[in-house]
XYZ file of C-alpha atoms in Angstrom:
471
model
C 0.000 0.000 0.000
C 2.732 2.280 1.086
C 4.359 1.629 -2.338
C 1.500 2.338 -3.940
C 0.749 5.649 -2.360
C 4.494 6.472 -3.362
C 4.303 5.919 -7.087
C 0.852 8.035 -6.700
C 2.482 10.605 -5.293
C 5.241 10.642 -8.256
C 2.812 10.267 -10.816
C 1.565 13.780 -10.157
C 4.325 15.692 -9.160
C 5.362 14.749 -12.612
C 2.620 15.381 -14.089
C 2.303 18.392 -12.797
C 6.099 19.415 -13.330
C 5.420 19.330 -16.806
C 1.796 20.934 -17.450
C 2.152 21.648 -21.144
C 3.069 17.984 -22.309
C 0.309 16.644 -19.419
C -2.301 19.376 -21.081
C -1.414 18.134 -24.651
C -2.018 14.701 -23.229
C -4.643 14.862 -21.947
C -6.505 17.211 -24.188
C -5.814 14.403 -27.080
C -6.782 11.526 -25.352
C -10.570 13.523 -24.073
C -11.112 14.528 -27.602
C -10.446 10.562 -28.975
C -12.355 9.401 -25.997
C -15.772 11.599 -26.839
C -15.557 10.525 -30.719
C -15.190 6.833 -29.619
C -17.726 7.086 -26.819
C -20.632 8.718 -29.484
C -19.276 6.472 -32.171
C -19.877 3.036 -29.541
C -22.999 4.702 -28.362
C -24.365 5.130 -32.766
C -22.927 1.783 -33.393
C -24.786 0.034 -30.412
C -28.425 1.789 -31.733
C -27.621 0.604 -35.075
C -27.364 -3.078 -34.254
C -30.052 -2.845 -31.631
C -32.902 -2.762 -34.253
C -35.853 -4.858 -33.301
C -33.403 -6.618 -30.244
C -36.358 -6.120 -28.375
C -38.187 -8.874 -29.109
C -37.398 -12.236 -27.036
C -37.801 -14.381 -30.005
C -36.421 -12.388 -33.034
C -34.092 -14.945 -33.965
C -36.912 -17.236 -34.921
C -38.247 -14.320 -36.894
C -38.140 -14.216 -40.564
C -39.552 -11.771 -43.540
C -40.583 -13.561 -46.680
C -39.027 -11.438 -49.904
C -39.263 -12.166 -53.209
C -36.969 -10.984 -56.147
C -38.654 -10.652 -59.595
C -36.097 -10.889 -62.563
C -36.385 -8.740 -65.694
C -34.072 -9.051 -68.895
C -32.118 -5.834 -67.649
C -32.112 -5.924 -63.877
C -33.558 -7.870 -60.901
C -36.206 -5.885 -58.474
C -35.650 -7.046 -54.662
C -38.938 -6.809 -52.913
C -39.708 -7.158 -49.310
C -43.145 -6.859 -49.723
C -45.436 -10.018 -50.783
C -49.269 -10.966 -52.418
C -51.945 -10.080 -49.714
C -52.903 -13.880 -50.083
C -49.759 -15.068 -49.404
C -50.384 -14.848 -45.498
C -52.887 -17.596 -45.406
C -51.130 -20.339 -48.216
C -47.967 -20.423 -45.937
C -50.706 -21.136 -42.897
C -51.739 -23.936 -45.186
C -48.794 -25.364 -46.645
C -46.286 -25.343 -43.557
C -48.428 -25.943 -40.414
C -45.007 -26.605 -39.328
C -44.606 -22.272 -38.716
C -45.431 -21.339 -35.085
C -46.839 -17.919 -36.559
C -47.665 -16.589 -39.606
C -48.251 -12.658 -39.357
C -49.265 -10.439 -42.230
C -48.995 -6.469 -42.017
C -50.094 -4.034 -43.947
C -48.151 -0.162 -43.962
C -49.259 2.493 -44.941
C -46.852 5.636 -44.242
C -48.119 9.462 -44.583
C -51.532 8.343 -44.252
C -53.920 10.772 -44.346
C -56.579 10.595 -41.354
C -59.813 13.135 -40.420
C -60.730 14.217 -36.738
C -63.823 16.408 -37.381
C -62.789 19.382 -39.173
C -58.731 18.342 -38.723
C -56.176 16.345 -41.501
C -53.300 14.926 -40.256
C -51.152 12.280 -41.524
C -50.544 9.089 -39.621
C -47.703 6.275 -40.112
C -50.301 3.182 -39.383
C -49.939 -0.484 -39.382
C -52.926 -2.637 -40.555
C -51.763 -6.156 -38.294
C -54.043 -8.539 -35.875
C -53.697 -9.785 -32.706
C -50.863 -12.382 -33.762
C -48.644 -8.859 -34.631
C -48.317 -8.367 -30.836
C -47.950 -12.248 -30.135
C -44.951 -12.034 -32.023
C -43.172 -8.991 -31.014
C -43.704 -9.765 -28.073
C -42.081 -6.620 -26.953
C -45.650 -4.777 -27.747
C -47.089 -7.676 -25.940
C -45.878 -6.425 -22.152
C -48.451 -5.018 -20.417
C -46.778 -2.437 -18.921
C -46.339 -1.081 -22.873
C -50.188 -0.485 -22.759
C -51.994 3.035 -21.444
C -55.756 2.022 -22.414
C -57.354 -1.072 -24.109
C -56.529 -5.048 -24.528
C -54.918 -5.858 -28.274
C -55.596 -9.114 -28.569
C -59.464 -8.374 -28.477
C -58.895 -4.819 -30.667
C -57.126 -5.527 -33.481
C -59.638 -8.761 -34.207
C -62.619 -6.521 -34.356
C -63.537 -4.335 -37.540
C -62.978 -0.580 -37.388
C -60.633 -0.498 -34.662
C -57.619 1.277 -34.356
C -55.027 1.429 -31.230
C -53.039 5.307 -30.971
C -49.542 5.322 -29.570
C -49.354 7.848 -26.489
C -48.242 10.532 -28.374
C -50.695 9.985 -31.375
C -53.212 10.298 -28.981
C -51.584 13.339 -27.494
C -51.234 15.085 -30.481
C -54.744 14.499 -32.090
C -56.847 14.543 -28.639
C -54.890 15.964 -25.878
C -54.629 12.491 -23.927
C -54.889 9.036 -23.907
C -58.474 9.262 -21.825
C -59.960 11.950 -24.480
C -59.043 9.823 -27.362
C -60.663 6.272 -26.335
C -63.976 6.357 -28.135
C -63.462 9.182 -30.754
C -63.866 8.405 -34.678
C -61.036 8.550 -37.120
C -61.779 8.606 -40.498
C -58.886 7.054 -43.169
C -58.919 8.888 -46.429
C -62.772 10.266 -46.652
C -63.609 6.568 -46.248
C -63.240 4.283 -43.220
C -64.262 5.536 -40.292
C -61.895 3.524 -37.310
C -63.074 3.969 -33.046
C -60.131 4.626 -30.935
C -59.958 1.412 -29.004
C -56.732 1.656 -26.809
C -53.410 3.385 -26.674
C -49.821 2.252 -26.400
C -46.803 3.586 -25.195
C -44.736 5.067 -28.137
C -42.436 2.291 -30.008
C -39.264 2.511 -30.012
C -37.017 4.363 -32.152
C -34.690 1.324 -33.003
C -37.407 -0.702 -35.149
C -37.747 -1.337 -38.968
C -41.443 -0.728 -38.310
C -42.320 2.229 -36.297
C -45.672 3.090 -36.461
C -48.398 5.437 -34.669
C -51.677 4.136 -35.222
C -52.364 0.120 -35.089
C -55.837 -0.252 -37.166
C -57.353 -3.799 -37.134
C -56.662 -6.701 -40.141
C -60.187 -7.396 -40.573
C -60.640 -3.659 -41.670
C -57.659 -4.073 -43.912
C -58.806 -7.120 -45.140
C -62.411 -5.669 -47.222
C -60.120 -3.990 -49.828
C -57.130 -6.150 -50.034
C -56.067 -8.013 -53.474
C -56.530 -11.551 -53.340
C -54.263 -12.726 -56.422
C -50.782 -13.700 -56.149
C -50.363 -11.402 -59.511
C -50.443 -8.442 -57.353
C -47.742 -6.629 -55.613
C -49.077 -5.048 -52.537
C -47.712 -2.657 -48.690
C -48.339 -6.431 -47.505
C -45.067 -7.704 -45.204
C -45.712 -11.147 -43.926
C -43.222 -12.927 -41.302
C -43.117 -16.212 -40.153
C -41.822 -17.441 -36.730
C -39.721 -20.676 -37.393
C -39.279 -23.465 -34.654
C -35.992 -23.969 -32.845
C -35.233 -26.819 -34.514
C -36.201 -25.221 -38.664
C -33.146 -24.069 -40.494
C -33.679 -21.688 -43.475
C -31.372 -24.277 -45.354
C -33.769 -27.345 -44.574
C -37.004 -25.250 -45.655
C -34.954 -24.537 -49.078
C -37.065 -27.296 -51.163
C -40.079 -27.158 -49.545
C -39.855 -23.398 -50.291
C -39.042 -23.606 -53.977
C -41.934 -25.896 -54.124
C -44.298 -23.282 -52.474
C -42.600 -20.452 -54.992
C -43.382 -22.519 -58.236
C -47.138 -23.517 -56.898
C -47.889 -19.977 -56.566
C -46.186 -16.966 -57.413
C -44.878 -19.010 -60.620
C -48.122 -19.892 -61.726
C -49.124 -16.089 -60.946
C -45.887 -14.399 -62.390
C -44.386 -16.920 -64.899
C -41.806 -19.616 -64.553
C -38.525 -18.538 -63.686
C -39.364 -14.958 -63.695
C -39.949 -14.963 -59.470
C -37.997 -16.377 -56.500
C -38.745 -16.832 -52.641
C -36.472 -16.094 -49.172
C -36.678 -15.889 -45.947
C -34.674 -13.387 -44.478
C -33.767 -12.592 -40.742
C -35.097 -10.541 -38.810
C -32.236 -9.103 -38.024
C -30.938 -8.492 -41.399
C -33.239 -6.341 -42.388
C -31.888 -2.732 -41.351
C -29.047 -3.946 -42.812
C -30.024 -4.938 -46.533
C -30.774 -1.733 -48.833
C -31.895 -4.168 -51.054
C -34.943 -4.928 -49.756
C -35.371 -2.127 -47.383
C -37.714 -1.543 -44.388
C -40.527 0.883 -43.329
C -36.828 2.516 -41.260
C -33.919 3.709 -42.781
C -31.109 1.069 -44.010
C -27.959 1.379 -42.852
C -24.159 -0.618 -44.491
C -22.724 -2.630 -42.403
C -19.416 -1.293 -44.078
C -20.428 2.104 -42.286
C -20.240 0.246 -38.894
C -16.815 -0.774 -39.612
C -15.809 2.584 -40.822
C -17.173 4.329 -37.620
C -15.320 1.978 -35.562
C -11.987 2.107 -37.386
C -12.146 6.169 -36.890
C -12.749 5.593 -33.278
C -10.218 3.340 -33.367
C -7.548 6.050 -35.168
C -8.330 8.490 -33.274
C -6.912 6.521 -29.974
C -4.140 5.818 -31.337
C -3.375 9.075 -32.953
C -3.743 10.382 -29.051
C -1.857 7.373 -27.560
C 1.375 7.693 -30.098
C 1.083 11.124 -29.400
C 2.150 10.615 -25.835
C 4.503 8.028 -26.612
C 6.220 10.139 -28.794
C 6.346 12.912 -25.786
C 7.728 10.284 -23.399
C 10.328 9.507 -25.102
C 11.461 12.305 -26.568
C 11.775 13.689 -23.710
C 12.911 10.422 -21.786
C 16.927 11.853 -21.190
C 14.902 14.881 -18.827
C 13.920 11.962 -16.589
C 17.260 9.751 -16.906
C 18.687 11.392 -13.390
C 15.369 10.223 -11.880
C 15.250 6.831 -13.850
C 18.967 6.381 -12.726
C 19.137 7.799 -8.654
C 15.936 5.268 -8.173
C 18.013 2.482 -9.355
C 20.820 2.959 -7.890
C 18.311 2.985 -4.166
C 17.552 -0.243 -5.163
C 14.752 0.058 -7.239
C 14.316 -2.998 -9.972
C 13.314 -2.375 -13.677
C 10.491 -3.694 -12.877
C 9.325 -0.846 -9.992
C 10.244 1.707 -12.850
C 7.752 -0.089 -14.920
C 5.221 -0.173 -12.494
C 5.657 3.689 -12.128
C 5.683 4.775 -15.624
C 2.563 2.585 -16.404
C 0.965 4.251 -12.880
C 1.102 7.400 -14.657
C 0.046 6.790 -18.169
C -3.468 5.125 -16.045
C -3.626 7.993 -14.014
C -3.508 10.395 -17.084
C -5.752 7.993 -18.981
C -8.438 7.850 -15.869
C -8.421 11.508 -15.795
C -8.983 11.685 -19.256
C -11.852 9.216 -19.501
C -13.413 11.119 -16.967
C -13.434 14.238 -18.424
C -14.005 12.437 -21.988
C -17.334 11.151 -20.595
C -18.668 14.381 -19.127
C -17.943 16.085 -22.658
C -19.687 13.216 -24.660
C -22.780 13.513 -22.061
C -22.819 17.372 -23.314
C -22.522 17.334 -27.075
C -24.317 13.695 -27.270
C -27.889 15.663 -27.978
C -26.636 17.634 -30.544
C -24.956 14.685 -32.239
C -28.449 13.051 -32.413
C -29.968 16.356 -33.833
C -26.590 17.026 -36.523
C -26.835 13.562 -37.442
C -30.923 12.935 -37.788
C -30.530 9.460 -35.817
C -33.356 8.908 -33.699
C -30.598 7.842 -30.570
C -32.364 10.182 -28.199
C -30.880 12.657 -25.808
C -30.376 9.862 -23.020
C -27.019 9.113 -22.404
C -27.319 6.115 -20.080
C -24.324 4.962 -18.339
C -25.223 1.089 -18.876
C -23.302 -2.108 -18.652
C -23.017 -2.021 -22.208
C -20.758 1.618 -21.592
C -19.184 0.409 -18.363
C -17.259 -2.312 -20.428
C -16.441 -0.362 -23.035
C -14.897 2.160 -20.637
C -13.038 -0.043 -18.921
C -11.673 -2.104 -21.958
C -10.706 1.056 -23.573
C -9.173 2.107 -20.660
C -7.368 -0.688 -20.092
C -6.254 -0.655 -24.293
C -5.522 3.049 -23.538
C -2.921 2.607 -20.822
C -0.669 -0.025 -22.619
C -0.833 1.414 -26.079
C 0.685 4.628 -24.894
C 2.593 3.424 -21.647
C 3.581 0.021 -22.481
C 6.948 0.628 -24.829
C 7.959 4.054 -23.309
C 7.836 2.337 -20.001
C 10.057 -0.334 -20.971
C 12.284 1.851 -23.013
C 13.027 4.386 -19.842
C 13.156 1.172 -17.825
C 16.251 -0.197 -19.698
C 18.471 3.152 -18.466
C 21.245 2.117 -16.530
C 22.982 3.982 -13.876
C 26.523 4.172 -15.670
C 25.198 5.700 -18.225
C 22.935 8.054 -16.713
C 26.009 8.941 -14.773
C 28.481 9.529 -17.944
C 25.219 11.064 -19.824
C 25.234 8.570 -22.423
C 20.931 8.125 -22.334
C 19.234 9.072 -24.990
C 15.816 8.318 -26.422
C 17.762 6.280 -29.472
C 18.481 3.254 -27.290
C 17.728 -0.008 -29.206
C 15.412 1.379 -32.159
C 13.599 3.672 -30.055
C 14.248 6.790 -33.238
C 12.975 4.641 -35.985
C 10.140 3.386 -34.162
C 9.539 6.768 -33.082
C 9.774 8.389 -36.602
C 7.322 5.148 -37.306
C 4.916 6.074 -34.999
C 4.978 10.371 -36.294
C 4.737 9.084 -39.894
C 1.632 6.634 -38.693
C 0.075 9.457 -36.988
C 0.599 12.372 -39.778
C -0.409 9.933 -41.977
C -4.055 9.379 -40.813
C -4.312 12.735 -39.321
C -4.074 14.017 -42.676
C -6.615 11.104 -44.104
C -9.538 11.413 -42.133
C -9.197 15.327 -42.186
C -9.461 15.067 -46.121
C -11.886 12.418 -45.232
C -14.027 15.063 -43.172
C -13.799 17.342 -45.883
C -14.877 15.515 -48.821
C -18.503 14.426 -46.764
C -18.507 18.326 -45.678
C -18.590 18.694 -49.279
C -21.022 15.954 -50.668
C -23.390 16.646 -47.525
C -23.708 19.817 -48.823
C -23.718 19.490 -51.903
C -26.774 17.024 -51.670
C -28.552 19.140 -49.041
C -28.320 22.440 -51.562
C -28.033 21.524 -55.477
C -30.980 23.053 -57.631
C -32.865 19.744 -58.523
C -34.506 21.777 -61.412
C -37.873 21.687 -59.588
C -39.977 23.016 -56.527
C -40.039 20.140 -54.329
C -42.560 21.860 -52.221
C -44.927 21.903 -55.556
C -44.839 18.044 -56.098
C -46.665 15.344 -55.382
C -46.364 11.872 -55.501
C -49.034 9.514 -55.487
């Protein structure tokens, strides 16, 4: 303990013997730490789409791909009837679940038009996303008995809200769907969340959806149907039995050879632009980009300060060399110099954290991700703290520890140390060529979306956008 409290003690009256190197330090190291903090904290909402639900790796979307002479159209919607041939032809599917989107909807409440993002979908919708199916989720109403009935419609809380004032005002009230249907509020849920491929603010009963859909597999409809495989199905095993399905009746709708059948994942779906989602799609390839920068900009901060150390490392020889001659091993001096580079990296963190709390809401608005202005300190964020942490403090402590370690007091006394012992220029010119290097890339890198972000957000399109519609 007592040597412990010495090599504190050390730590900062060295650190603060040299303020401008320890400000450069840590200054570095905060910034890296807030860009890899928001860039964990985007990269953990990305993946996290539709996580919620306990079963979604049983959870499949059934997508077709229709091939024409010049290009193939990937579709992730299906037929309306397709829903109840699967029910037929593979009892072996725990669920089948049609739904039916219908974005920018326009509703009626007396004398006001909005427009609503609504979900036709029955009770079997909530059965398996089970995440809607929590009780605790629900304000006013049971969904298994109001999404079987005609007419009905379910508001999320701040639907309701918006249209009625409250959840209480808006049980009972008529909505009317494009001049036609008229739909009784029947319940209200809690808001979804912002991390699913189907977000949604008004749930309106199958049945009612089901008087005006298409029944003919030569029809392309808003219909997404998913099926819930058993533990036991693979995708691979379902493969003929599939292809048989395809040829009985989108073949004999569309033409042989013309139309094929998948399943895909549930989870693969924010990620495939192919077939896209009712949410935006997202590359994985943007993950790994994200990460790598986080991952630069550590090291860019951590060579930094191993470039310091030991370019200045003969200023510390006399200290390197008096505690060896009292006995000190190399491996004490070890112990101290990586004491100091945790220190500096704790203190860093700390401060890192408090800055990424700050700027994390205006990320969120810059950016247009629905993340939210809750920076929760979670598990998730405690390990990635402490592994970075952990990563921080040997990348940039490890070699000039051992480096200043290897002084001996002969030479220290004849002033023979230098920072050139055993390699320790060329790495060092390494490590300054490493870190101009990708300085100098991901500014350019910066630049260049600066440029195309704008460029997008501001080029005449040779039109009014605000004077078109699209139908």
């Amino acid at each position: 303990m007592q040597l412990l409290k010495n090599n504190l003690k050390l730590t900062w009256r060295n650190l603060v013997k040299n303020p401008g190197s320890t400000l450069l330090n840590i200054t570095g190291l905060m910034l890296g730490i807030v860009c890899s903090v928001i860039i964990f904290f985007t990269i953990r909402y990305e993946v996290s789409f539709d996580k919620q639900h306990t079963n979604e790796q049983q959870i499949y979307r059934i997508t077709n791909n229709y091939y024409y002479p010049t290009f193939t159209m990937y579709v992730g919607n299906t037929p309306d009837p397709m829903a109840e041939a699967l029910r037929t032809d593979f009892p072996e599917f725990e669920r089948v679940v049609p739904i039916h989107s219908s974005y920018n909807h326009r509703i009626s409440i007396d004398e006001q038009v909005l427009e609503s993002d609504l979900i036709y979908c029955g009770p079997d919708f909530i059965q398996l996303f089970d995440y809607y199916n929590d009780p605790t989720k629900w304000v006013i109403g049971n969904p298994n008995e109001i999404l079987g009935e005609l007419n009905k419609t379910i508001l999320t809380a701040g639907m309701a809200e918006k249209t009625f004032g409250s959840a209480e005002n808006a049980v009972g009230k008529i909505i009317t769907l494009e001049n036609e249907i008229q739909l009784e509020v029947a319940g209200v849920i809690n808001n979804p969340p912002n991390h699913t491929n189907y977000p949604f603010e008004q749930l309106v009963s199958f049945p009612t959806y089901e008087n005006i859909a298409r029944n003919s597999f030569g029809s392309v409809s808003s219909t997404t149907t998913f099926v819930q495989l058993p533990t036991v199905a693979t995708v691979e095993g379902l493969r003929p039995a599939l292809d048989d399905f395809n040829a009985k009746y989108m073949e004999a709708a569309w033409g042989e050879e013309f139309v094929s059948m998948d399943l895909q994942p549930l989870s693969e779906i924010h990620f495939d632009e192919r077939f896209g989602s009712n949410n935006y799609t997202t590359d994985k390839s943007y993950l790994w980009t994200l990460g790598l920068i986080g991952l630069f900009m550590i090291l860019i901060a951590c060579i930094n300060f191993v470039n310091l150390s030991t370019a200045k490392a003969a200023n510390r020889s006399k200290e390197i060399g008096m505690r060896k001659v009292l006995g000190s091993s190399k491996k004490g001096v070890i112990v101290q110099f990586m004491t100091e580079s945790f220190l500096l990296a704790s203190f860093s963190m700390g401060l890192g954290l408090l800055l990424a709390q700050f700027s994390f809401p205006y990320f969120s608005e810059i950016t247009n991700l629905n993340i939210g202005n809750d920076f929760t300190y979670t598990r998730q964020l405690l390990f990635f703290t402490v592994g970075l942490l952990l990563f921080i403090t040997l990348a940039m402590g490890l070699y000039p520890a051992i480096v200043l370690s290897n002084f001996r007091p002969l030479d220290v006394i004849q002033n023979r140390t230098t920072s050139t012992a055993k390699g320790g220029f060329n790495l060092r010119r390494s490590l300054i060529a490493f870190q101009l290097t990708t300085s100098q890339v991901l500014i350019i890198v910066a630049i260049v979306v600066t440029c195309q972000l704008h460029y997008f957000q501001n080029t005449d399109l040779g039109f009014e956008k605000e004077s078109r519609l699209s139908f």
